[in-house]
Short mmCIF file of C-alpha atoms and ligand atoms in Angstrom, two decimals:
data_model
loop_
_atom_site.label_atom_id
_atom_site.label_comp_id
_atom_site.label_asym_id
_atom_site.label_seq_id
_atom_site.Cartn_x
_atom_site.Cartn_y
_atom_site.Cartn_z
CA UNK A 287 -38.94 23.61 39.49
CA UNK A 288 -38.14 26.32 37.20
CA UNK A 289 -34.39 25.33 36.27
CA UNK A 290 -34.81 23.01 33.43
CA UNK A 291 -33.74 19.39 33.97
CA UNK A 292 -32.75 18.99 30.12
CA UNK A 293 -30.04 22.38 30.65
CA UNK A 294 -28.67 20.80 33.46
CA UNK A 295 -28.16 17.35 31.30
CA UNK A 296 -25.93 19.84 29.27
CA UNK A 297 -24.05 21.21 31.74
CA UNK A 298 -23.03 17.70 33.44
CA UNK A 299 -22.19 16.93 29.71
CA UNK A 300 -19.91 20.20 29.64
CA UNK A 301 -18.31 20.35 33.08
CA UNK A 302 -16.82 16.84 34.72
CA UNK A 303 -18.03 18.08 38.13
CA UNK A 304 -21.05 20.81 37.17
CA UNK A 305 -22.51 20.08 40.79
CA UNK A 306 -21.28 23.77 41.85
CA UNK A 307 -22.80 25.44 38.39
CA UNK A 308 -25.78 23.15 39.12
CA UNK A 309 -26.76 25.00 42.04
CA UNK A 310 -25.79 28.20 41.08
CA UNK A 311 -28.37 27.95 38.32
CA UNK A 312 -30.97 26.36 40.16
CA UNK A 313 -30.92 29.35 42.82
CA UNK A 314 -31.16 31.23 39.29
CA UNK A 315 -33.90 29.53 38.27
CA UNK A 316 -35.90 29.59 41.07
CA UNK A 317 -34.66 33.90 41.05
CA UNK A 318 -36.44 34.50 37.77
CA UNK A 319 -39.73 33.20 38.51
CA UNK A 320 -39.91 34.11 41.59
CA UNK A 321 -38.87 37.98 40.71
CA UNK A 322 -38.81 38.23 37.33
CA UNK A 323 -41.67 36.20 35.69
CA UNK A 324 -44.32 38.02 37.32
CA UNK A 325 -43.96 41.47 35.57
CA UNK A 326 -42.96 40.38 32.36
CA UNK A 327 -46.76 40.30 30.80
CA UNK A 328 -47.22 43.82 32.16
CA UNK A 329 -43.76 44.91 31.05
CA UNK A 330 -44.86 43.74 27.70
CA UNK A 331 -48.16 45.22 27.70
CA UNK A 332 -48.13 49.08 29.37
CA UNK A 333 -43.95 48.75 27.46
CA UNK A 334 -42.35 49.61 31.01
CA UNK A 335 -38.78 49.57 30.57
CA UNK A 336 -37.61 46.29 32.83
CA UNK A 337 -35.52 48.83 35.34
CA UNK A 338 -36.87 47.23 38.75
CA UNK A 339 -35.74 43.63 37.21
CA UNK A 340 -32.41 44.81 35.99
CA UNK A 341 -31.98 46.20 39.69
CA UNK A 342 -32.78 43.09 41.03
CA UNK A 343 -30.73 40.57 38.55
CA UNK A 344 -28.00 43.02 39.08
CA UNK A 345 -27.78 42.24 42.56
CA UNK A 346 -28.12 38.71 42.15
CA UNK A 347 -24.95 39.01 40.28
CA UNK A 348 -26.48 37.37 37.04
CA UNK A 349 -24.86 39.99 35.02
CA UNK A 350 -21.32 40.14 36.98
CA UNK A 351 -21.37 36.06 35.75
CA UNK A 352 -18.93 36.09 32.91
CA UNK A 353 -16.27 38.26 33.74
CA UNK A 354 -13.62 38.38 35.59
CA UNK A 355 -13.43 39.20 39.40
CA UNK A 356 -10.82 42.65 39.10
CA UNK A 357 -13.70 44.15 37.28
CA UNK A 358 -16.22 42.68 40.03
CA UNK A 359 -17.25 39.92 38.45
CA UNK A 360 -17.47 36.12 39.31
CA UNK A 361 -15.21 35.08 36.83
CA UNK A 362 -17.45 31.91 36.19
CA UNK A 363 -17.85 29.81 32.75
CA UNK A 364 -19.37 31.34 29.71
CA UNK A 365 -22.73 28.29 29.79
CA UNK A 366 -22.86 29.05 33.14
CA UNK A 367 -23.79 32.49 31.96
CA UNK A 368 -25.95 31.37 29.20
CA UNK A 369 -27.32 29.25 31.16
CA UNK A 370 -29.04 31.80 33.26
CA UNK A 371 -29.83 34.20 30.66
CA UNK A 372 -32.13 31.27 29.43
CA UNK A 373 -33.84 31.19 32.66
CA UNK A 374 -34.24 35.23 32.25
CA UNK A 375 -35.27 35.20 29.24
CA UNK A 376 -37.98 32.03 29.74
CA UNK A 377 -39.24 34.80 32.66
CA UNK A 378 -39.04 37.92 31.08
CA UNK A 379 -37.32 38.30 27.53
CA UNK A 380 -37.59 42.38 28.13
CA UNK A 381 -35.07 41.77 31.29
CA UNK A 382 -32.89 39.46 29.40
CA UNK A 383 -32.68 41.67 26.21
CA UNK A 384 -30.53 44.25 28.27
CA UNK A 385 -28.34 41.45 30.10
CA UNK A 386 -27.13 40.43 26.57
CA UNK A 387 -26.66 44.09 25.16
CA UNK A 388 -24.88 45.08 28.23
CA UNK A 389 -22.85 41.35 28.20
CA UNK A 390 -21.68 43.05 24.48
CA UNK A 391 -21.11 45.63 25.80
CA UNK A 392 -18.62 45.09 28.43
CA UNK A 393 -17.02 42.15 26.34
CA UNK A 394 -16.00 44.63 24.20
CA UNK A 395 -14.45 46.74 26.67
CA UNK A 396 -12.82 43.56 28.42
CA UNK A 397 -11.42 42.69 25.08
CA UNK A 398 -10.65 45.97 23.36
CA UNK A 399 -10.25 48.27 26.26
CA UNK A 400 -6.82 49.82 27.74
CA UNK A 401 -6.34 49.26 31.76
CA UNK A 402 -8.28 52.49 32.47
CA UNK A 403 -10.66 51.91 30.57
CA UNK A 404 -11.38 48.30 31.81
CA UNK A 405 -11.06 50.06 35.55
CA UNK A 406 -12.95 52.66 34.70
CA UNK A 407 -15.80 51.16 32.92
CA UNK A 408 -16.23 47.69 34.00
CA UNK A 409 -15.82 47.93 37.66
CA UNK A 410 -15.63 51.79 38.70
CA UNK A 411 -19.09 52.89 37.15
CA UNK A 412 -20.48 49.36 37.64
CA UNK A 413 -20.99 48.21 33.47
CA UNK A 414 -20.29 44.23 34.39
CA UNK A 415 -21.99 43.82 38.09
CA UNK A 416 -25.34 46.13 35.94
CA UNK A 417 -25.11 48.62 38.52
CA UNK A 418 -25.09 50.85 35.28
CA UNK A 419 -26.57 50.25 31.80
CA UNK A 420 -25.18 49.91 28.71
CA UNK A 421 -26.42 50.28 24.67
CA UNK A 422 -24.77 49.41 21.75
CA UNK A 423 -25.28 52.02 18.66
CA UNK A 424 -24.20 50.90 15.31
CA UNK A 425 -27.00 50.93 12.41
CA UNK A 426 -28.10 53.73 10.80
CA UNK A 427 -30.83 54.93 8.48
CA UNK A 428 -28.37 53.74 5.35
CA UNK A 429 -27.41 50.91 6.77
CA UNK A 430 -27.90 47.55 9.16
CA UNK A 431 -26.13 44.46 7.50
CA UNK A 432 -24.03 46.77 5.31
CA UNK A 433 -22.63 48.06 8.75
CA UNK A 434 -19.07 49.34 6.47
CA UNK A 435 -21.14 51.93 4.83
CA UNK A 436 -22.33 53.71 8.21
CA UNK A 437 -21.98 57.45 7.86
CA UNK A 438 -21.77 58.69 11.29
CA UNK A 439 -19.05 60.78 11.37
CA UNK A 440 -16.06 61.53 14.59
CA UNK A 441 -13.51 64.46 14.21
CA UNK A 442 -10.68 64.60 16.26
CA UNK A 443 -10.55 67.87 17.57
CA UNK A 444 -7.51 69.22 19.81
CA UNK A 445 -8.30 66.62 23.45
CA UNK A 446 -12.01 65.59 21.73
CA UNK A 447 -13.86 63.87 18.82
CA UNK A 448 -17.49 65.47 17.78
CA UNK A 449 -19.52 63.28 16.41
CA UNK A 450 -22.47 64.23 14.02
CA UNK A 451 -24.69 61.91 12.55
CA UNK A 452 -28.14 59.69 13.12
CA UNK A 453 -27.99 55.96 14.62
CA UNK A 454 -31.31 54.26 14.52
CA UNK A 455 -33.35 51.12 15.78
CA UNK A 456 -31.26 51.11 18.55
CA UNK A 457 -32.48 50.06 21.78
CA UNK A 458 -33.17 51.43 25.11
CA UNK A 459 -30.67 54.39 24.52
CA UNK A 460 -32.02 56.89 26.63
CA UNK A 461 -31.91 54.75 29.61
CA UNK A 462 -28.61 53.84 29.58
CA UNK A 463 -25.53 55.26 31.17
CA UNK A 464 -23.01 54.54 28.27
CA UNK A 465 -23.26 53.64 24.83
CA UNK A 466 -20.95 51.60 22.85
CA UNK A 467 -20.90 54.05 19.35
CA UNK A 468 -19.48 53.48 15.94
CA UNK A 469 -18.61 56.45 13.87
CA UNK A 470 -16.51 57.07 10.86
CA UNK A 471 -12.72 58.55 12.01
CA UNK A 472 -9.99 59.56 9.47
CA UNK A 473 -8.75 55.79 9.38
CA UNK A 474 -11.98 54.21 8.96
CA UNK A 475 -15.11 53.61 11.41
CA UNK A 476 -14.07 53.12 15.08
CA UNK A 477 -15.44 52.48 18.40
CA UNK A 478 -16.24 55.29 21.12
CA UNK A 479 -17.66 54.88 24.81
CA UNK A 480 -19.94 57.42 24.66
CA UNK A 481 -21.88 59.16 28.29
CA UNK A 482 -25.74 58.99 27.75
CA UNK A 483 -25.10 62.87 29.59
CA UNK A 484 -22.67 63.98 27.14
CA UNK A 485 -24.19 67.33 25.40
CA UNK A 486 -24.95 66.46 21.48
CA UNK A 487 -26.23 62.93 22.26
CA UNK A 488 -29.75 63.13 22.36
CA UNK A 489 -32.17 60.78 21.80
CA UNK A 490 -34.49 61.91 19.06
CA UNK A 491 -37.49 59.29 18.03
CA UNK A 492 -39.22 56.61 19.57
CA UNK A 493 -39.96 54.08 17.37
CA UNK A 494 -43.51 51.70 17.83
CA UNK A 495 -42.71 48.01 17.35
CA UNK A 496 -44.06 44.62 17.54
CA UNK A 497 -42.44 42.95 20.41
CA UNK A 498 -40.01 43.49 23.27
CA UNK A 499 -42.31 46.84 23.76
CA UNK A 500 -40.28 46.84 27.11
CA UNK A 501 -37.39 48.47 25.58
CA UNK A 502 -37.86 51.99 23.64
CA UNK A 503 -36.60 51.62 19.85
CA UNK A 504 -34.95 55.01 19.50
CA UNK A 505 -33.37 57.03 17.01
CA UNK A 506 -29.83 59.16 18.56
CA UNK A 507 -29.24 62.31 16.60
CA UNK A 508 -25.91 63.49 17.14
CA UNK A 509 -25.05 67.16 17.08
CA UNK A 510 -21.24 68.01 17.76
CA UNK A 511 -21.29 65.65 20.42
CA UNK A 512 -17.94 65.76 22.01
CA UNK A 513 -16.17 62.92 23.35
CA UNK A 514 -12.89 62.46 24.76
CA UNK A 515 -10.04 61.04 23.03
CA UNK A 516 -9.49 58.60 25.88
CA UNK A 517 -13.29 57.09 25.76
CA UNK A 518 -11.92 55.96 21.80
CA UNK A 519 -12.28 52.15 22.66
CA UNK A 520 -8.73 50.23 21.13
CA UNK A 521 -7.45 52.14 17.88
CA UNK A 522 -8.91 53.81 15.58
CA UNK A 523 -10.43 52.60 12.30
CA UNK A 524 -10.40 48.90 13.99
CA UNK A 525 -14.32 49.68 15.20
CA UNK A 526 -16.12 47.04 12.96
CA UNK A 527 -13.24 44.27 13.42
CA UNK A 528 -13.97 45.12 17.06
CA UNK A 529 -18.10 44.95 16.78
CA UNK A 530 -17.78 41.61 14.63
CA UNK A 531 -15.56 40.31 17.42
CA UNK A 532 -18.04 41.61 20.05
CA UNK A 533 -21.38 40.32 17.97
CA UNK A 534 -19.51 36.70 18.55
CA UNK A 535 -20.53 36.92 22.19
CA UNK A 536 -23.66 38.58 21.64
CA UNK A 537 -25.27 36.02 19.00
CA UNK A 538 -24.46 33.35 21.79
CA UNK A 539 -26.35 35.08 23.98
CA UNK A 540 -29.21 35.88 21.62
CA UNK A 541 -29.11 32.33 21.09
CA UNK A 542 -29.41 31.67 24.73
CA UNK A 543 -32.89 34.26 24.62
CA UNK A 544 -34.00 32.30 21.73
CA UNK A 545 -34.50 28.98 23.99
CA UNK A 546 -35.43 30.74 26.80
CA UNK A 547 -38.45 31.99 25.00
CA UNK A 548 -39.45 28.94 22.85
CA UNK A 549 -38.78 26.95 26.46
CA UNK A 550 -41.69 29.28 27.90
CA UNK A 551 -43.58 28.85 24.72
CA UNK A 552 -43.41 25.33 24.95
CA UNK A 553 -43.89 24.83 28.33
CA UNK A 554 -47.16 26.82 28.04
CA UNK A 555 -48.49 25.06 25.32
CA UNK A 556 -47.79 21.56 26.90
CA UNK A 557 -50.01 22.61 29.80
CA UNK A 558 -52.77 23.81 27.82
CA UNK A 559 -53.12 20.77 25.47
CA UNK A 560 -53.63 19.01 28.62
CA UNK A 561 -56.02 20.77 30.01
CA UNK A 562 -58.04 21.72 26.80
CA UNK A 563 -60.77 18.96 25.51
CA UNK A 564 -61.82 18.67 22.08
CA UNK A 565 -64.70 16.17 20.51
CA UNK A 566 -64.70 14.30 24.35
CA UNK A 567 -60.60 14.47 24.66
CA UNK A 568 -58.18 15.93 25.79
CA UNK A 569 -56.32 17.78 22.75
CA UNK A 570 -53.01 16.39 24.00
CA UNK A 571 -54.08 12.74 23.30
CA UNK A 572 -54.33 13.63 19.23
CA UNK A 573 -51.16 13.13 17.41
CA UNK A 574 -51.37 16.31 15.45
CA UNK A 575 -50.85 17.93 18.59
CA UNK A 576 -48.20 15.74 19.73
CA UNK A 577 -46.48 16.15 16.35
CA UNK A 578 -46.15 19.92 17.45
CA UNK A 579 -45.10 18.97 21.06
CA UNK A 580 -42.74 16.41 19.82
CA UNK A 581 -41.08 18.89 17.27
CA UNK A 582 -41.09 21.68 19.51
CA UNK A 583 -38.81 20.34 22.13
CA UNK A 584 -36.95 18.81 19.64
CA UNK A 585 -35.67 21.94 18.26
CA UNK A 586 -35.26 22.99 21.39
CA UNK A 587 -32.91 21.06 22.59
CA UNK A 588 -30.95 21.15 19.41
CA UNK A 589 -30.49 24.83 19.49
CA UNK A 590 -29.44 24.32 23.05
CA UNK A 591 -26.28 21.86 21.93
CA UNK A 592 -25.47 24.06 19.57
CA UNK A 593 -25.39 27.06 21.63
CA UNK A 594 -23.80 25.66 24.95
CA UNK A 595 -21.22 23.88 22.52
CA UNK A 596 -20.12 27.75 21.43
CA UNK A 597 -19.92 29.06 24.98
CA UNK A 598 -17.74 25.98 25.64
CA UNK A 599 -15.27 26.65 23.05
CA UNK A 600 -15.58 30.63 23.52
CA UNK A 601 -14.30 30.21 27.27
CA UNK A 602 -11.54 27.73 25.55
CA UNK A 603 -10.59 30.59 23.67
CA UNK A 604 -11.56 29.27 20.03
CA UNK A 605 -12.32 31.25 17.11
CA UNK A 606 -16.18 30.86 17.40
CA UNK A 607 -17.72 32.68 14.75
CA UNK A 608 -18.82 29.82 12.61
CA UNK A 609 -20.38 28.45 16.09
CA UNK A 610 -21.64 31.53 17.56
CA UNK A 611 -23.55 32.57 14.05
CA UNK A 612 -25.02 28.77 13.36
CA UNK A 613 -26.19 29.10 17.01
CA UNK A 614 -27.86 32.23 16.50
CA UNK A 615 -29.21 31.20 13.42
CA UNK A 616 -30.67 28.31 14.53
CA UNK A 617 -32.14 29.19 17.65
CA UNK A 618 -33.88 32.10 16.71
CA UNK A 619 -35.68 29.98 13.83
CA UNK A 620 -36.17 27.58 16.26
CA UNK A 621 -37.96 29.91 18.26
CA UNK A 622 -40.06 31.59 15.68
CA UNK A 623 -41.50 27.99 14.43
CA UNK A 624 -41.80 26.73 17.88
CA UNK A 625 -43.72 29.88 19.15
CA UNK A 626 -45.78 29.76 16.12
CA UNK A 627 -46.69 26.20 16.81
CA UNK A 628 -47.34 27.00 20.77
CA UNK A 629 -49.97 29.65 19.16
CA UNK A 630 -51.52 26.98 16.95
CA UNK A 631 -52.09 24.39 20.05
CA UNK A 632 -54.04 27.22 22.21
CA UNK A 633 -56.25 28.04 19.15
CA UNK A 634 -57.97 31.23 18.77
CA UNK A 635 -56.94 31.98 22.92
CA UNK A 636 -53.67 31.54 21.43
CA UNK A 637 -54.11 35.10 19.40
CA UNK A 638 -55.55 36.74 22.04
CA UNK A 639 -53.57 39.35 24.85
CA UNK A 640 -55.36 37.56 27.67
CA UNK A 641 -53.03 33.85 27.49
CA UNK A 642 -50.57 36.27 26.54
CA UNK A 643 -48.66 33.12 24.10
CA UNK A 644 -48.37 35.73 20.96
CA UNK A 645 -45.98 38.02 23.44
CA UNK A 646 -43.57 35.19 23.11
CA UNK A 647 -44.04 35.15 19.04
CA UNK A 648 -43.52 38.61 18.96
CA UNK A 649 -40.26 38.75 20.78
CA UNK A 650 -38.96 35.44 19.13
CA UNK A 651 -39.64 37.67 15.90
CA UNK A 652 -36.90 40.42 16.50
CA UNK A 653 -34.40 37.69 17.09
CA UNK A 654 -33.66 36.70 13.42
CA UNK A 655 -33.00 40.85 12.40
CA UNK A 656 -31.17 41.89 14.88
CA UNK A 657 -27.30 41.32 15.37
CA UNK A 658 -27.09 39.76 12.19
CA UNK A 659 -30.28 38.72 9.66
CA UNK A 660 -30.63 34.71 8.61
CA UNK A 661 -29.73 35.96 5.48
CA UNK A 662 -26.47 37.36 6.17
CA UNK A 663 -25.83 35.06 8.90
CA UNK A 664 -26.22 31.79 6.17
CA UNK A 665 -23.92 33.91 4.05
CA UNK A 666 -21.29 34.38 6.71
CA UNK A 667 -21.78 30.34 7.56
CA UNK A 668 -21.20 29.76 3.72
CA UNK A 669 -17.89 31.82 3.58
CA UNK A 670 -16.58 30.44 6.22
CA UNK A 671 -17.26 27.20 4.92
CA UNK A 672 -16.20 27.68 1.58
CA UNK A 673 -13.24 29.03 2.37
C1 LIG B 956 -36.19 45.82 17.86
C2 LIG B 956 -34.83 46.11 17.26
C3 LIG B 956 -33.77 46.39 18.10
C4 LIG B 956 -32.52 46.75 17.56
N1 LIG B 956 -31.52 47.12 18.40
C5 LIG B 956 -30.35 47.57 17.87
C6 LIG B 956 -29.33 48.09 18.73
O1 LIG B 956 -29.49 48.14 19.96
N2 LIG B 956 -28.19 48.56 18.16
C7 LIG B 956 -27.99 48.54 16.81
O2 LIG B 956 -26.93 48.97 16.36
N3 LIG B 956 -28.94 48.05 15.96
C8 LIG B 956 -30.11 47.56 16.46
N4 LIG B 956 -31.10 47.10 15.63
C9 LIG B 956 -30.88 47.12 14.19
C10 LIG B 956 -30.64 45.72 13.59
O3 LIG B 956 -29.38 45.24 13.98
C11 LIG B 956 -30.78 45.85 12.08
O4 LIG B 956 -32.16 46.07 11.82
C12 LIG B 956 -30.29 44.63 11.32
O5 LIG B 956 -28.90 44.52 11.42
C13 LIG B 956 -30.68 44.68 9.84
O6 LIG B 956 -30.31 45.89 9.27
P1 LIG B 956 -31.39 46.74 8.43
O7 LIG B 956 -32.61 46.85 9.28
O8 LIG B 956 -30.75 47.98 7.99
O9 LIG B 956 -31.76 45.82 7.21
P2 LIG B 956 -30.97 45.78 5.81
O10 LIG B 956 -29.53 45.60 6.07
O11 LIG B 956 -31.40 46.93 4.99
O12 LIG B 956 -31.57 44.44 5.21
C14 LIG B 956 -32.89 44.38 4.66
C15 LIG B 956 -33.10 42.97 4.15
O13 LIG B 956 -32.16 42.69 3.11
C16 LIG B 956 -31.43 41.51 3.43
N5 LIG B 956 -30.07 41.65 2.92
C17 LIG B 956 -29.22 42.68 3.10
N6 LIG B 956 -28.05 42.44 2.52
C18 LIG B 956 -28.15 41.22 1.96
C19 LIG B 956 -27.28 40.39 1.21
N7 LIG B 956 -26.02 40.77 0.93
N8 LIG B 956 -27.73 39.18 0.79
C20 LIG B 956 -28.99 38.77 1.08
N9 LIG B 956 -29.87 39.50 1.79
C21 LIG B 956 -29.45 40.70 2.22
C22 LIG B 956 -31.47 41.41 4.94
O14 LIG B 956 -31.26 40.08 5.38
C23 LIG B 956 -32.88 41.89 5.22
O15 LIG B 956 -33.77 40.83 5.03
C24 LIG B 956 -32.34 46.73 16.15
C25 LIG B 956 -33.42 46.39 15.32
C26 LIG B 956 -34.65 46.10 15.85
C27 LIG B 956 -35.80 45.78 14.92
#
């Protein structure tokens, strides 16, 4: 059974009757590894960019989860969304990369968006259900964690802004439909949806990386690109309030990846130390192992309270940006030590492409850089604390 009997302990902890959720996820569960799993080594390996899986989690409405039914989607609770985008991302952390970019994406357009916009975006050209893509463009060559400094610049021009400037490391940009862009307006930086199409956005570099080789790391070099003034998302100069707001949802659902992959990291490992002998035994019977094992699902399930416990309050409209960063920053460090340690338990198969267990330590890798580093993550925790 690929729905995982410890999530579902946390959902009947979350939900007085999670019997409905329940089986929603376990048709998701059984979805992933039925359709997703099986590509997600070659995905990895010849970096083919997960389209065929979107297509199909689009249609089983894992995307459309979250939001609400005007915009076509199911209007169900925010676990119930991480909750599958654990499953995805246990199968295939390439697929579930995109479901949380393009989650971002539309949050911010559900939150931040005019009635046209929402219309147009979210349920006319298909953003929430995933019948189109989405990609999110803030950093630039200057600047990642110091996202005030970015110099992108948008110049309102008669019924248009043109944009000039370079975003970088961003992901998957040429195959999506829109992009969520930042750029720096007259009243400070502010938010544009931007049409992969429009003429001036083109997508300049492909940059080689060490995991999630699914999606292309690209650099966007923008030359008079011309946007309309109605695709300006909320006001202007509000952009980075807006993308801090947005990254709230997103480092829950980063979070949510984080588990998924340790989960398949762990699971993997627990097989193999059965089945591997050592000195007459089987590996799993000696307690250094089972120190790992022990640890490993630990963490685990820690990182799962904490992130379920922020999709709880986000849905009862809290302020969740303590929550949403210590989940993220605990989960993805979860993941990293936890992969490390499911490495360690297959030995020297363990660094090789054939058991395919480093893919899983390479993805879990990206997860503590992007949307938000540990370091400024602990530093936001600290503020917030302090304060
Ligand atoms: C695979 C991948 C996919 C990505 N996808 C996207 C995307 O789709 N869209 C997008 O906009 N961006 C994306 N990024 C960019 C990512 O969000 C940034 O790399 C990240 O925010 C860090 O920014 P930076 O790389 O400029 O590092 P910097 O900000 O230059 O930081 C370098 C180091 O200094 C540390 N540091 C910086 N400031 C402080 C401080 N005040 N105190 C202590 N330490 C500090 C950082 O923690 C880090 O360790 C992606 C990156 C990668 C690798």
């Amino acid at each position: 059974m690929y729905y995982i009997k410890d999530m579902k302990n946390v959902m009947e902890m979350l939900f007085a009757d999670a019997g409905e959720y329940n089986l929603i996820l376990g048709s998701t569960g059984d979805f992933a590894e039925r359709e997703i799993m099986p590509s997600a080594k070659k995905i990895d390996q010849e970096e083919i960019f997960p389209g065929q899986n979107l297509e199909k989690v689009a249609r089983q409405g894992i995307m459309a989860i979250p939001f609400p039914q005007e915009y076509n989607g199911l209007g169900l609770p925010y676990p119930v969304y991480i909750a599958a985008l654990e499953m995805l991302a246990k199968a295939c952390a390439n697929t579930a990369l995109q479901v949380s970019i393009q989650g971002m994406v539309c949050e911010g357009i559900r939150l931040f968006g005019d009635v046209k916009q929402k219309k147009e975006f979210l349920k006319e050209n298909g953003l929430a259900e995933g019948r189109s893509l989405a990609a999110f463009a803030l950093t630039e060559p200057c600047c990642g964690s110091d996202a005030n400094s970015i110099q992108t610049r948008a110049q309102l021009s008669g019924n248009n802004y043109i944009l000039n400037g370079t975003k970088t490391l961003i992901t998957s940009p040429r195959e999506a439909d829109f992009i969520l862009l930042f750029a720096r307006t007259e009243k400070g930086i502010s938010s544009f949806l931007v049409s992969g199409k429009t003429s001036g956005f083109n997508v300049a570099k492909v940059i080689p990386k060490l995991g999630f080789r699914g999606h292309r790391l690209s650099e966007v070099y923008l030359d008079n690109c011309t946007v309309p003034k109605e695709d300006l998302l909320g006001e202007e100069g509000k952009g980075l309030e807006y993308a801090k707001h947005i990254l709230n949802s997103g480092r829950v659902t980063i979070a949510a990846i984080a588990i998924g992959i340790a989960q398949a990291a762990y699971e993997k490992a627990l097989s193999y130390s059965k089945d591997r002998s050592a000195f007459g035994n089987s590996i799993s019977e000696y307690q250094l192992v089972q120190e790992k094992l022990a640890d490993m699902v630990t963490g685990i399930n820690a990182a799962r309270l904490l992130t379920y416990f922020a999709a709880h309050l986000k849905d009862k409209g809290k302020n969740i940006v303590s929550e949403a960063t210590q989940a993220k920053l605990f989960s993805t460090e979860m993941a990293l030590r936890v992969c490390d340690k499911a490495i360690q338990i297959h030995g020297g198969y363990g660094y090789t492409d054939e058991y395919d267990i480093h893919r899983h330590w390479r993805d879990a890798r990206l997860l503590t850089i992007g949307e938000g580093t540990s370091d400024i993550l602990r530093l936001l925790i600290a503020h917030l604390s302090l304060k």
